[in-house]
Short mmCIF file of C-alpha atoms in Angstrom, two decimals:
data_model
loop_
_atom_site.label_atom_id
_atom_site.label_comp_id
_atom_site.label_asym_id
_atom_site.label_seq_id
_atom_site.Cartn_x
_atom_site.Cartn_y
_atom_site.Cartn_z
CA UNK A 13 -79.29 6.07 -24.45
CA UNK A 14 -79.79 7.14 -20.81
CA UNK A 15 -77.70 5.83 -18.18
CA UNK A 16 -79.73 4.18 -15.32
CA UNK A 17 -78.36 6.45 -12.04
CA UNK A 18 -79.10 3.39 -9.72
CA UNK A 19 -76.14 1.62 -11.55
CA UNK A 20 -72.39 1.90 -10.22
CA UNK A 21 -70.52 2.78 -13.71
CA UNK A 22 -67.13 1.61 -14.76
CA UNK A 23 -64.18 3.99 -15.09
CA UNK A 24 -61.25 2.82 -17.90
CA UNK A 25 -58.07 4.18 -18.13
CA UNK A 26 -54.88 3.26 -20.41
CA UNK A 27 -51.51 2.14 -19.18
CA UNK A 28 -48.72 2.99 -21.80
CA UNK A 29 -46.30 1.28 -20.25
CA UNK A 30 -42.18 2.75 -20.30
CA UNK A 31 -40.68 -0.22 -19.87
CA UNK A 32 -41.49 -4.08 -19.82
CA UNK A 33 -42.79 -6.88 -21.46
CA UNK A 34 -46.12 -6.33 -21.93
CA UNK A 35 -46.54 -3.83 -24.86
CA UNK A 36 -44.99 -5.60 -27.83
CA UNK A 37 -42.82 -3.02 -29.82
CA UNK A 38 -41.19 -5.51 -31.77
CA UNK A 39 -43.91 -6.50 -33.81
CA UNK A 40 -43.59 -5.65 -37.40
CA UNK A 41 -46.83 -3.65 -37.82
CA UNK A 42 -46.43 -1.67 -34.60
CA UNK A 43 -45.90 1.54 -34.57
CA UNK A 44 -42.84 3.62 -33.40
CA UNK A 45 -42.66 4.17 -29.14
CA UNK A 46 -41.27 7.05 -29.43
CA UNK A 47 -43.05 9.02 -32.17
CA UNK A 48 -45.59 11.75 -31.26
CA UNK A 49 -47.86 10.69 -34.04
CA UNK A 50 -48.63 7.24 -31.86
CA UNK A 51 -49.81 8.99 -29.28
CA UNK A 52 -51.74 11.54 -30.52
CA UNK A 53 -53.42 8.19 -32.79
CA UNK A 54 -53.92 6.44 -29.04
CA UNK A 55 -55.47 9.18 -27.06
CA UNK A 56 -58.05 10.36 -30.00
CA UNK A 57 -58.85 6.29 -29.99
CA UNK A 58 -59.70 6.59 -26.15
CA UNK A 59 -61.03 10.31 -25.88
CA UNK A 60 -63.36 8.68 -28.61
CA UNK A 61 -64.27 5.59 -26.43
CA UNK A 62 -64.93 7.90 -23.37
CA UNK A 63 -61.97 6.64 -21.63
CA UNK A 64 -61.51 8.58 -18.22
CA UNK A 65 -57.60 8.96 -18.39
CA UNK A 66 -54.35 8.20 -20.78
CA UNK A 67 -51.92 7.15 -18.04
CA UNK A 68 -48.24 7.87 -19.91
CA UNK A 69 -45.54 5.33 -18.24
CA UNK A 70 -41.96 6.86 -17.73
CA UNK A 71 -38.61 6.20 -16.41
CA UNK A 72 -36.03 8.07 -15.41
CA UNK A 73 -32.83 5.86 -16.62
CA UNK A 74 -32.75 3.17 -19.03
CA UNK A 75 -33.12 -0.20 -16.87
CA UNK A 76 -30.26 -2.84 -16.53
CA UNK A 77 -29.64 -6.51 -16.40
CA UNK A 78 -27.20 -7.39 -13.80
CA UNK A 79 -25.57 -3.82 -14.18
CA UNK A 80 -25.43 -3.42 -17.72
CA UNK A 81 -28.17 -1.91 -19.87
CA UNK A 82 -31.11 -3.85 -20.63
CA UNK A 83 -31.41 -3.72 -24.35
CA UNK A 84 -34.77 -4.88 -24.81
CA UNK A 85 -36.96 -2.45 -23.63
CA UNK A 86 -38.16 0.74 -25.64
CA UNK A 87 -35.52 3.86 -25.00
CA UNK A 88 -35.77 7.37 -25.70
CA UNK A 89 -39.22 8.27 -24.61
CA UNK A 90 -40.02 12.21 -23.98
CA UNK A 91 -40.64 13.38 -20.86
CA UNK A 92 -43.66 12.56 -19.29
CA UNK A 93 -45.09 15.84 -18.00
CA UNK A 94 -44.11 17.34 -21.74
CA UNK A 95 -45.25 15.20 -23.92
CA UNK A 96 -49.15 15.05 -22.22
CA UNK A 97 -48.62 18.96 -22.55
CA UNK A 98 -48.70 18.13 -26.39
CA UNK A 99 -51.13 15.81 -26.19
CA UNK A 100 -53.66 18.51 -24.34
CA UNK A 101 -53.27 20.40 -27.38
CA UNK A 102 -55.16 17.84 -29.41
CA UNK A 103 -58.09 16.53 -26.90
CA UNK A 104 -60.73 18.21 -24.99
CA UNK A 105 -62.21 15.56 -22.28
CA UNK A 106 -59.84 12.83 -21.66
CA UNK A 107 -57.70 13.17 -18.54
CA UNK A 108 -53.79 13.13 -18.86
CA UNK A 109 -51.70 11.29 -16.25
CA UNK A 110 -48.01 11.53 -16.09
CA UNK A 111 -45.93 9.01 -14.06
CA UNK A 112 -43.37 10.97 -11.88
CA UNK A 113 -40.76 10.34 -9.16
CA UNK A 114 -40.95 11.13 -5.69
CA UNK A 115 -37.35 9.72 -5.24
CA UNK A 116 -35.98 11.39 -7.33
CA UNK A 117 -37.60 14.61 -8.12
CA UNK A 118 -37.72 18.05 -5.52
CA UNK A 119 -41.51 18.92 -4.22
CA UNK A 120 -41.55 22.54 -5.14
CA UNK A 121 -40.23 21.90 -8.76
CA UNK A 122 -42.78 18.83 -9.55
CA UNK A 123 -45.54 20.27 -7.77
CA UNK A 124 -44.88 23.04 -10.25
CA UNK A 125 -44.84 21.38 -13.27
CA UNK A 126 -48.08 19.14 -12.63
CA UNK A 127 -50.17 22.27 -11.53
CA UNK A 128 -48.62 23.61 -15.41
CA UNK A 129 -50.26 20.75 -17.04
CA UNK A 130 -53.22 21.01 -14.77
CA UNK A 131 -53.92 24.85 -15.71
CA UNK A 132 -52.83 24.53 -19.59
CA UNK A 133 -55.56 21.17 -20.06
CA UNK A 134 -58.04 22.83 -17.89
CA UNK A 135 -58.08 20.70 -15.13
CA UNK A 136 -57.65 17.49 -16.84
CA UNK A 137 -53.87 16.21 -15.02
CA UNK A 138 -53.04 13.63 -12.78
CA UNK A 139 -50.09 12.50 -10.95
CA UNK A 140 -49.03 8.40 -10.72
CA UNK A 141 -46.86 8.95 -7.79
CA UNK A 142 -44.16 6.02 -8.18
CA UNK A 143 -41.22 5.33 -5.88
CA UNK A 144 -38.15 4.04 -6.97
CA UNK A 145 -34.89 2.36 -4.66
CA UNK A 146 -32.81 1.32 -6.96
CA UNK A 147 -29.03 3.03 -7.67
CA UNK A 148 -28.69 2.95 -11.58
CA UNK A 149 -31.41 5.41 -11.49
CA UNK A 150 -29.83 7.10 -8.40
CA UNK A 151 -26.34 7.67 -10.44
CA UNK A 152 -28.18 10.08 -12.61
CA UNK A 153 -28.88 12.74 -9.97
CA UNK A 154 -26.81 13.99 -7.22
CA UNK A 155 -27.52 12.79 -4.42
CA UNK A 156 -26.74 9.48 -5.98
CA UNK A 157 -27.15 5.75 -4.27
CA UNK A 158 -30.76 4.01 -3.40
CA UNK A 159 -33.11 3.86 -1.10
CA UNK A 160 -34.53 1.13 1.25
CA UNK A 161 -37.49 -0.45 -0.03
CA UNK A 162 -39.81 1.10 2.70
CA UNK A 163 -38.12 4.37 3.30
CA UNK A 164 -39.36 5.20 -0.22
CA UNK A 165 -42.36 5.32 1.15
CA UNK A 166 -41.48 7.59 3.67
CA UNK A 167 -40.08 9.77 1.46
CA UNK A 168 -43.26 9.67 -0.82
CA UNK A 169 -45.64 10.49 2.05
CA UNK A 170 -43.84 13.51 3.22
CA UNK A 171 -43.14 14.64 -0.35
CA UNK A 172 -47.19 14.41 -0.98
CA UNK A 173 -47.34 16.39 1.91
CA UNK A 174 -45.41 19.31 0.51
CA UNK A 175 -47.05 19.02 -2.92
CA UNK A 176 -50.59 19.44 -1.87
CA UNK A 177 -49.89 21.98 0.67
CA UNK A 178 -48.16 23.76 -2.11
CA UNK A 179 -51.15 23.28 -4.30
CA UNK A 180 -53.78 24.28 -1.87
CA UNK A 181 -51.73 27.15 -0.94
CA UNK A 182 -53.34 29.42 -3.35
CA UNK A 183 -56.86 30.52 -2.68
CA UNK A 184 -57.50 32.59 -5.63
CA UNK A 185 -58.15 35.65 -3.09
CA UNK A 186 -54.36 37.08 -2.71
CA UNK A 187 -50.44 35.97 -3.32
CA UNK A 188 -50.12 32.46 -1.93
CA UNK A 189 -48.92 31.58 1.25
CA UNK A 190 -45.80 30.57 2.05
CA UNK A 191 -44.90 26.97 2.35
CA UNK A 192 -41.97 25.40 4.72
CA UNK A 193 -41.01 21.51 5.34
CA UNK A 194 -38.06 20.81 7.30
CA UNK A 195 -38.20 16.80 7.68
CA UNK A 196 -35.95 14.06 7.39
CA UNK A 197 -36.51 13.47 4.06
CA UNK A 198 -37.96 16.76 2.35
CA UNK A 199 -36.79 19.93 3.24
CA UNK A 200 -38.40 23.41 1.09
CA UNK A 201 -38.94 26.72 1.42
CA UNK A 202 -41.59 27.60 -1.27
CA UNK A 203 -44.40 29.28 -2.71
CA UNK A 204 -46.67 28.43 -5.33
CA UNK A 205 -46.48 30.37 -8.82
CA UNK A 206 -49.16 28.56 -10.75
CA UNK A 207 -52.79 29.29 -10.46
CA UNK A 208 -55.62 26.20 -9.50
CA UNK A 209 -57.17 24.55 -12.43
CA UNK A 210 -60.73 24.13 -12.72
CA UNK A 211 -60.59 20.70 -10.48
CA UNK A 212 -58.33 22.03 -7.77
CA UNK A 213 -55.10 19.91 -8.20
CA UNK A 214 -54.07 17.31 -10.26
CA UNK A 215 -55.75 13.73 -9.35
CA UNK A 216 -53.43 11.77 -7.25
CA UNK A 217 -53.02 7.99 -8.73
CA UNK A 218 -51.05 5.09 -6.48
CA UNK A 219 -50.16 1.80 -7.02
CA UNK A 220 -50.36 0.00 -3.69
CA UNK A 221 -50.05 -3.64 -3.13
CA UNK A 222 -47.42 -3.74 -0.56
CA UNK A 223 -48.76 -2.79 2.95
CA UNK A 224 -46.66 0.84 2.67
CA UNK A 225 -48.19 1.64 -0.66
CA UNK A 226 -51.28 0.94 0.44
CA UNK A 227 -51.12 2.86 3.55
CA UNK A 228 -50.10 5.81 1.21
CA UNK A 229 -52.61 5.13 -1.10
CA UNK A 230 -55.61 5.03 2.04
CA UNK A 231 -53.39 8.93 3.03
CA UNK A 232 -53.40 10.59 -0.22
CA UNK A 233 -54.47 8.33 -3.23
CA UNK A 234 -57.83 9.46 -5.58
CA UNK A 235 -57.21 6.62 -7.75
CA UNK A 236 -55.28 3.22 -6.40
CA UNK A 237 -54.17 0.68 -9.23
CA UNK A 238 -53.43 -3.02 -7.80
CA UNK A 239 -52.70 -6.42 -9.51
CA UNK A 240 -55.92 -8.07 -7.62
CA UNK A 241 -58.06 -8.80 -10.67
CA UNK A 242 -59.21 -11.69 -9.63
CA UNK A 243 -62.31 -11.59 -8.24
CA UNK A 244 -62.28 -13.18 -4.81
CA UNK A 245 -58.53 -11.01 -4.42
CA UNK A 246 -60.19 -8.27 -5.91
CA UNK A 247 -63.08 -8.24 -3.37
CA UNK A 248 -60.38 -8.41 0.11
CA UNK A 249 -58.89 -5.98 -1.45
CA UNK A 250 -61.28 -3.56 -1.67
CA UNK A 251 -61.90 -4.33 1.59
CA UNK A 252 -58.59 -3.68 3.48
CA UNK A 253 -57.69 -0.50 1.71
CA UNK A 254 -61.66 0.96 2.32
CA UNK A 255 -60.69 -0.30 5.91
CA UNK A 256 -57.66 2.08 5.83
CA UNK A 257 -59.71 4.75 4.40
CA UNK A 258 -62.14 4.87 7.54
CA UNK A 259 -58.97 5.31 9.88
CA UNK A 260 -57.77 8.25 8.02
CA UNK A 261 -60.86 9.61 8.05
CA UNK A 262 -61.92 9.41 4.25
CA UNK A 263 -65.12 7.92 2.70
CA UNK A 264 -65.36 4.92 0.73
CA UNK A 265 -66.07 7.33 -2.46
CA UNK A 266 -63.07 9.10 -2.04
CA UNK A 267 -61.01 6.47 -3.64
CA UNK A 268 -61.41 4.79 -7.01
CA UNK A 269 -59.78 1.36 -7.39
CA UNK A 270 -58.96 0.40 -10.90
CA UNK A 271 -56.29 -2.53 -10.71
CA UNK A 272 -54.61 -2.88 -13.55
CA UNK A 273 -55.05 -5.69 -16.31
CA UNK A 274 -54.91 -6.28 -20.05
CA UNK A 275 -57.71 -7.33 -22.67
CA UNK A 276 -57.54 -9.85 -25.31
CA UNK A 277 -60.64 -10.22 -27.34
CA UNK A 278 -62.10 -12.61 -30.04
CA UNK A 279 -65.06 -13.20 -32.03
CA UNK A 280 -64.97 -16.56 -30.38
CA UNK A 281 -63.78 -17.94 -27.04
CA UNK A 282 -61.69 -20.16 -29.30
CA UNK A 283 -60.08 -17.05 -31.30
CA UNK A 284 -59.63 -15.24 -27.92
CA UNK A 285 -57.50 -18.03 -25.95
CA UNK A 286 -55.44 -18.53 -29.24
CA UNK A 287 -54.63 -14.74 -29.35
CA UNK A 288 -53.55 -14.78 -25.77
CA UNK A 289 -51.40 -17.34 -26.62
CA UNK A 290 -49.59 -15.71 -29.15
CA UNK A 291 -49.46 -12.15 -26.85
CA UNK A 292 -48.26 -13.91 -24.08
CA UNK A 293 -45.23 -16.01 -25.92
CA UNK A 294 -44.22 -12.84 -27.95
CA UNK A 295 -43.70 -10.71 -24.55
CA UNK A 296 -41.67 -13.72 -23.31
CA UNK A 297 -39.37 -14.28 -25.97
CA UNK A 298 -35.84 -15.91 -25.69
CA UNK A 299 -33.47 -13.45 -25.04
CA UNK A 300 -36.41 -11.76 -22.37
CA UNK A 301 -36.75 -15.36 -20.86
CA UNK A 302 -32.75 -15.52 -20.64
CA UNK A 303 -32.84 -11.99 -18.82
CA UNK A 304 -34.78 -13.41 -16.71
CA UNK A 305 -33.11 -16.34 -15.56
CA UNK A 306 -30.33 -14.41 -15.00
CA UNK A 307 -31.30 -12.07 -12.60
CA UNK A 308 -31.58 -15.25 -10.60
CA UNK A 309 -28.62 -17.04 -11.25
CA UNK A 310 -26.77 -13.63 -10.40
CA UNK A 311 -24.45 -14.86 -13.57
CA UNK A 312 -24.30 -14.49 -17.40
CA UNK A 313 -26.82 -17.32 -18.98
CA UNK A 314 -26.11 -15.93 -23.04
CA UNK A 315 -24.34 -18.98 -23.83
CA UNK A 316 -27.88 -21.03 -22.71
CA UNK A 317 -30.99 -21.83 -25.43
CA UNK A 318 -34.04 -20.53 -24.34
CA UNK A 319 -36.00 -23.84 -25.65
CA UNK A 320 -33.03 -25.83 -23.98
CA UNK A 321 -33.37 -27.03 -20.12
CA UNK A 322 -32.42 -24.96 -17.50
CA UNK A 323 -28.99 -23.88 -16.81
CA UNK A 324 -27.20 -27.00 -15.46
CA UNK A 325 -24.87 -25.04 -13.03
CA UNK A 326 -25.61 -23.65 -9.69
CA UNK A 327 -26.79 -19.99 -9.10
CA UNK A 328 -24.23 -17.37 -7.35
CA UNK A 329 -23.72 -18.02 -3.66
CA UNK A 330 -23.73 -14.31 -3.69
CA UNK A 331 -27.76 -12.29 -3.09
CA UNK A 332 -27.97 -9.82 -6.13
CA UNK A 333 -26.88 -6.82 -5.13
CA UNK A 334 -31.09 -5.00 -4.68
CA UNK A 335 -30.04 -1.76 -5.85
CA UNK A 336 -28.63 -3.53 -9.76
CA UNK A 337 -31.27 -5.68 -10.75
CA UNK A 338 -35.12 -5.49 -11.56
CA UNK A 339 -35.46 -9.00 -9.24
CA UNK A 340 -39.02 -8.81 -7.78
CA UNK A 341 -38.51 -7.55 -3.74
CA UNK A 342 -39.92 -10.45 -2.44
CA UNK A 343 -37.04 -12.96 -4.34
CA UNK A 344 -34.15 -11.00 -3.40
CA UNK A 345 -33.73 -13.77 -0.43
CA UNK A 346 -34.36 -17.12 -0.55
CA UNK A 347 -34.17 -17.38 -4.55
CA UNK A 348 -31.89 -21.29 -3.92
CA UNK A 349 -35.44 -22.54 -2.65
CA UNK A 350 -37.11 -20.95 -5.61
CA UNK A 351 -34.75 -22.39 -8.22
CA UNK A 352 -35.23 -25.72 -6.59
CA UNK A 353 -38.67 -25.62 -6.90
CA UNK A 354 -38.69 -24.39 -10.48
CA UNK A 355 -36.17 -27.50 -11.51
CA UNK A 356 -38.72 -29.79 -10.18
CA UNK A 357 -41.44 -27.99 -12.32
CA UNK A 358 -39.22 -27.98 -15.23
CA UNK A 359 -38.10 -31.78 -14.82
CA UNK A 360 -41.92 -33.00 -13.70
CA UNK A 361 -43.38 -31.38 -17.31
CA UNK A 362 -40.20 -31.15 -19.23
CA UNK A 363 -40.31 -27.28 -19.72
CA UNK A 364 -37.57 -25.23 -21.35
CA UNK A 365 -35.86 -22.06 -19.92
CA UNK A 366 -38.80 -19.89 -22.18
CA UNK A 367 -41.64 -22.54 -21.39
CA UNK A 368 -40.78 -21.98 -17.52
CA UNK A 369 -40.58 -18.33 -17.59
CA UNK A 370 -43.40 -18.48 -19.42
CA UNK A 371 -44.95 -20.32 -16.55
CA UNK A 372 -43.01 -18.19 -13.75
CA UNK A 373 -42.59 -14.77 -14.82
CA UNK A 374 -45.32 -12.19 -13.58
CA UNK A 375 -47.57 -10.82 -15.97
CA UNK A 376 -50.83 -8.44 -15.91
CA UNK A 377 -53.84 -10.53 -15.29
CA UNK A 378 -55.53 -10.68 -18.95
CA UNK A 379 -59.65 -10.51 -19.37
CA UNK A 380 -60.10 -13.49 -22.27
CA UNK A 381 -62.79 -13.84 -24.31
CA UNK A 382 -65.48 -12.15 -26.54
CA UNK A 383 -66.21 -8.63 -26.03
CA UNK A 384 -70.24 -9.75 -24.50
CA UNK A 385 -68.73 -12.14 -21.97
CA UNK A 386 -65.93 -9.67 -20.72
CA UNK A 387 -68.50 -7.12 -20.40
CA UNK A 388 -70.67 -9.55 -18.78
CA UNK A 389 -67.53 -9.65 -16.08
CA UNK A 390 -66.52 -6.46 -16.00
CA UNK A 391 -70.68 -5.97 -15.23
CA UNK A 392 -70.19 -8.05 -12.33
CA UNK A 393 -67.11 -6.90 -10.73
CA UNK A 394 -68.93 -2.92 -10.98
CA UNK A 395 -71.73 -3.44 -9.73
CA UNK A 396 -70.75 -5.47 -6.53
CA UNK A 397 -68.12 -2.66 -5.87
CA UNK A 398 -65.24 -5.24 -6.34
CA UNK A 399 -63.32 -2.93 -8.61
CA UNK A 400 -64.29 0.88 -9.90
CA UNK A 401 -62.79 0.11 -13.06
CA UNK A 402 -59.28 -1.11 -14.74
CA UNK A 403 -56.34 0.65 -16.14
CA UNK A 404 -55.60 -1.58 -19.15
CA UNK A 405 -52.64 -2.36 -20.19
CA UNK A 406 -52.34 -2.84 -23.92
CA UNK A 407 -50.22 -5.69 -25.81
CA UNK A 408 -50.58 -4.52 -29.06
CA UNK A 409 -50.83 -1.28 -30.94
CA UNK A 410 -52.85 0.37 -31.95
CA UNK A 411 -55.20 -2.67 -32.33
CA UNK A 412 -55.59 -3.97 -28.76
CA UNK A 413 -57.20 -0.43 -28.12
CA UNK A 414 -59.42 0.08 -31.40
CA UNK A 415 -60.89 -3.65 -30.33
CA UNK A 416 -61.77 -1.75 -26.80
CA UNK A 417 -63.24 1.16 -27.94
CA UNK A 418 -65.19 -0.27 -30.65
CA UNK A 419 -66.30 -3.27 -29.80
CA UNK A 420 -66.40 -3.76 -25.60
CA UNK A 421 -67.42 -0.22 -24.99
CA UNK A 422 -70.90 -0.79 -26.83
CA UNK A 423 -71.61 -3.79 -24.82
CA UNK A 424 -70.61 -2.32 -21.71
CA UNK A 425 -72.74 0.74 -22.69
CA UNK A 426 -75.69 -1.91 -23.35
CA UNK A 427 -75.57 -3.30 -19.59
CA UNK A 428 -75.78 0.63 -18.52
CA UNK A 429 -72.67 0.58 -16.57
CA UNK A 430 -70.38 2.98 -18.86
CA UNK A 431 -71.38 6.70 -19.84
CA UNK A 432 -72.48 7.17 -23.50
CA UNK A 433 -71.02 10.94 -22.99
CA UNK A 434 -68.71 12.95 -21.34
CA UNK A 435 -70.71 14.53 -18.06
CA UNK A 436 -68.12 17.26 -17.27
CA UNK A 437 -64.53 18.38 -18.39
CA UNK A 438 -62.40 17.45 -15.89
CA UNK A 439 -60.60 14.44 -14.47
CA UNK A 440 -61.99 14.81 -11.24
CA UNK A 441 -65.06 14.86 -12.88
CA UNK A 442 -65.04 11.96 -15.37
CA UNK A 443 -64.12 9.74 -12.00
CA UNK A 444 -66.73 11.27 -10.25
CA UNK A 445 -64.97 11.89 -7.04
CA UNK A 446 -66.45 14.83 -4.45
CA UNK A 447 -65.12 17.75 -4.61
CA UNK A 448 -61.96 19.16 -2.56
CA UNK A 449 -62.26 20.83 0.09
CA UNK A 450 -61.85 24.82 -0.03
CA UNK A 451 -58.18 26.65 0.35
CA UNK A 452 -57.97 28.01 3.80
CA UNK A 453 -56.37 31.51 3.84
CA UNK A 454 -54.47 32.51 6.88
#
């Protein structure tokens, strides 16, 4: 099959999430989170659905609950930048995206590393930049404490800066210059050791939602994930952040826009909606719906059931302390007028704690239905320039991804707006984004 040029084609990539809800570990045929055998099974299953990146999720502490550990999430995962190294040993096209710190990493050491993984896969490495202010994950390096929500951002942009300076520094044509930052936030006094790969750098990937990350995405960002999935959101926000592009003097196809979302699929529309049913009430289980009362009550809910009503005593007078807690940014004041309103909720439609949170708790948007009519939306969204593509986030392995590859792939491939081959071998490449701009040498 041919693909028609005239037609704007779709660009997937995979999510594995490091921590959360949404990829359900505790299922009894799933396999282990930690084992390199999963992933190698994962990223074969998308290199062999033409998938444009494996995106590997990381963190850099285990996350708590109210200052002790949160024991439901997934622990023990290998470093990000060395286990894609691993995986590069056992692909050829797909691209390999490892989520990294700018918080709490040092410019000259990451840039380092990601132009390693970059040279050893060929060109095929990207970079999710992520920022990070809380101070459980400060503890574990020495400058210790937190940072303010928006001076991460700060941070992030200046330690950008440094990387791509870093990575531009060497031309290929003698020993690479020297590179010196001396800001508030980053200070270095390097020089690059690693050759370029065949794409230049590793692809830079941002999630910006917040007015700061999108800024930084509209700076630096080749690929920008989002929660807008809905279309009309999906559309204004295309819109603002190709806005933001024109004032920092980028083109519209500089930037690829794949918000994130997961997939549930079914032979029927019938079979679909009853399988997101059962994804959504297995990643809001009990003790997860519990956690997550609790982070608003500031106080220890245990002694509550999850299908009882909602705690019957007031919340802490006390704000949770922002640097302890996973409490969304925008609750952290104000949550007395948000319980309020979820007790009327809960009393108008008689909800339980889980039915609430099931009800209340952020989620990934989720494309429903059978693999022709998602395509058929997915079709829509590309073509009108709404999204570039998605980043999916699966719920369930490793069948949530076989049902991609093998049977929404071919229909997408049918309405000519997904490749039916690989069309070069890098990452760059696959997204096809124009090219960097030459090295200058002093």
């Amino acid at each position: 099959m041919t693909e028609p040029s005239s037609r704007p084609q779709l660009h997937l990539g995979l999510f594995f999430t490091g921590v959360g809800p949404q990829l359900i570990w505790t299922d009894p045929d799933a396999p282990s989170h930690t084992a390199i055998e999963t992933f190698v099974d994962v990223v074969q299953t998308l290199e062999r659905g033409l998938f444009d990146a494996f995106f590997l999720g990381e963190g850099l502490r285990v996350r708590e609950n109210r200052g002790r550990i949160f024991d439901l999430d997934v622990a023990g995962r290998p470093d990000a930048i060395t286990q894609l190294s691993a995986l590069a040993a056992v692909t050829e096209r797909i691209g390999l995206v490892a989520t990294q710190n700018t918080t709490y990493n040092y410019p000259a050491d990451l840039a380092r590393r990601l132009a390693s993984l970059d040279l050893l896969s060929a060109g095929r490495a990207g970079w999710n930049i992520v920022t990070t202010d809380n101070a459980w994950t400060g503890a574990n390096f020495r400058q210790g404490g937190w940072l303010e929500h928006e001076r991460r951002y700060d941070r992030a942009g200046q330690f950008v800066d440094a990387a791509k300076e870093l990575w531009s520094s060497w031309d290929g044509r003698g020993p690479a210059r020297l590179v010196e930052r001396d800001t508030d936030l980053v200070r270095l006094r390097a020089t690059a050791t690693v050759p370029v790969s065949p794409q230049g750098r590793p692809v830079l990937f941002q999630a910006g939602d917040s007015d700061g990350g999108r800024e930084l995405a509209a700076r630096h960002a080749d690929v920008v994930f989002s929660a807008n999935t809905e279309y009309g959101k999906a559309v204004a926000y295309a819109a603002d952040l190709r806005d933001r592009l024109a004032r920092h003097g980028r083109s519209p196809d500089s930037l690829r826009i794949l918000p994130g979302a997961s997939v549930v699929l079914g032979d029927t529309p019938a079979e679909a909606e009853e399988k997101a049913r059962w994804v959504r009430g297995e990643q809001i289980n009990g003790p997860r719906a519990i956690a997550f009362l609790e982070q608003y009550w500031s106080t220890d809910l245990s002694a509550y059931d999850p299908d009882g009503p909602l705690p019957d005593i007031e919340p802490s007078e006390d704000e949770l302390d922002p640097s302890r807690g996973t409490i969304a940014i925008a609750h952290r004041t104000g949550k007395a007028a948000l319980i309020r309103k979820w007790r009327e909720l809960a009393a108008e439609r008689g909800l339980s704690i889980r039915q609430l949170v099931l009800e209340v708790a952020p989620g990934h948007p989720a494309f429903v239905g059978t693999p022709s009519a998602v395509a058929d939306e997915w079709t829509r969204y590309v073509t009108t320039r709404a999204v570039d593509g998605f980043n999916i986030v699966p719920h369930l392995l490793p069948s949530s991804v076989t049902d991609i590859v093998d049977k929404l792939v071919p229909e997408l491939q049918n309405r000519g707006v997904y490749r039916t081959e690989y069309r070069g071998s890098t990452l760059r490449d696959h997204l096809d984004l124009p090219p960097l701009a030459a090295p200058q040498s002093d």
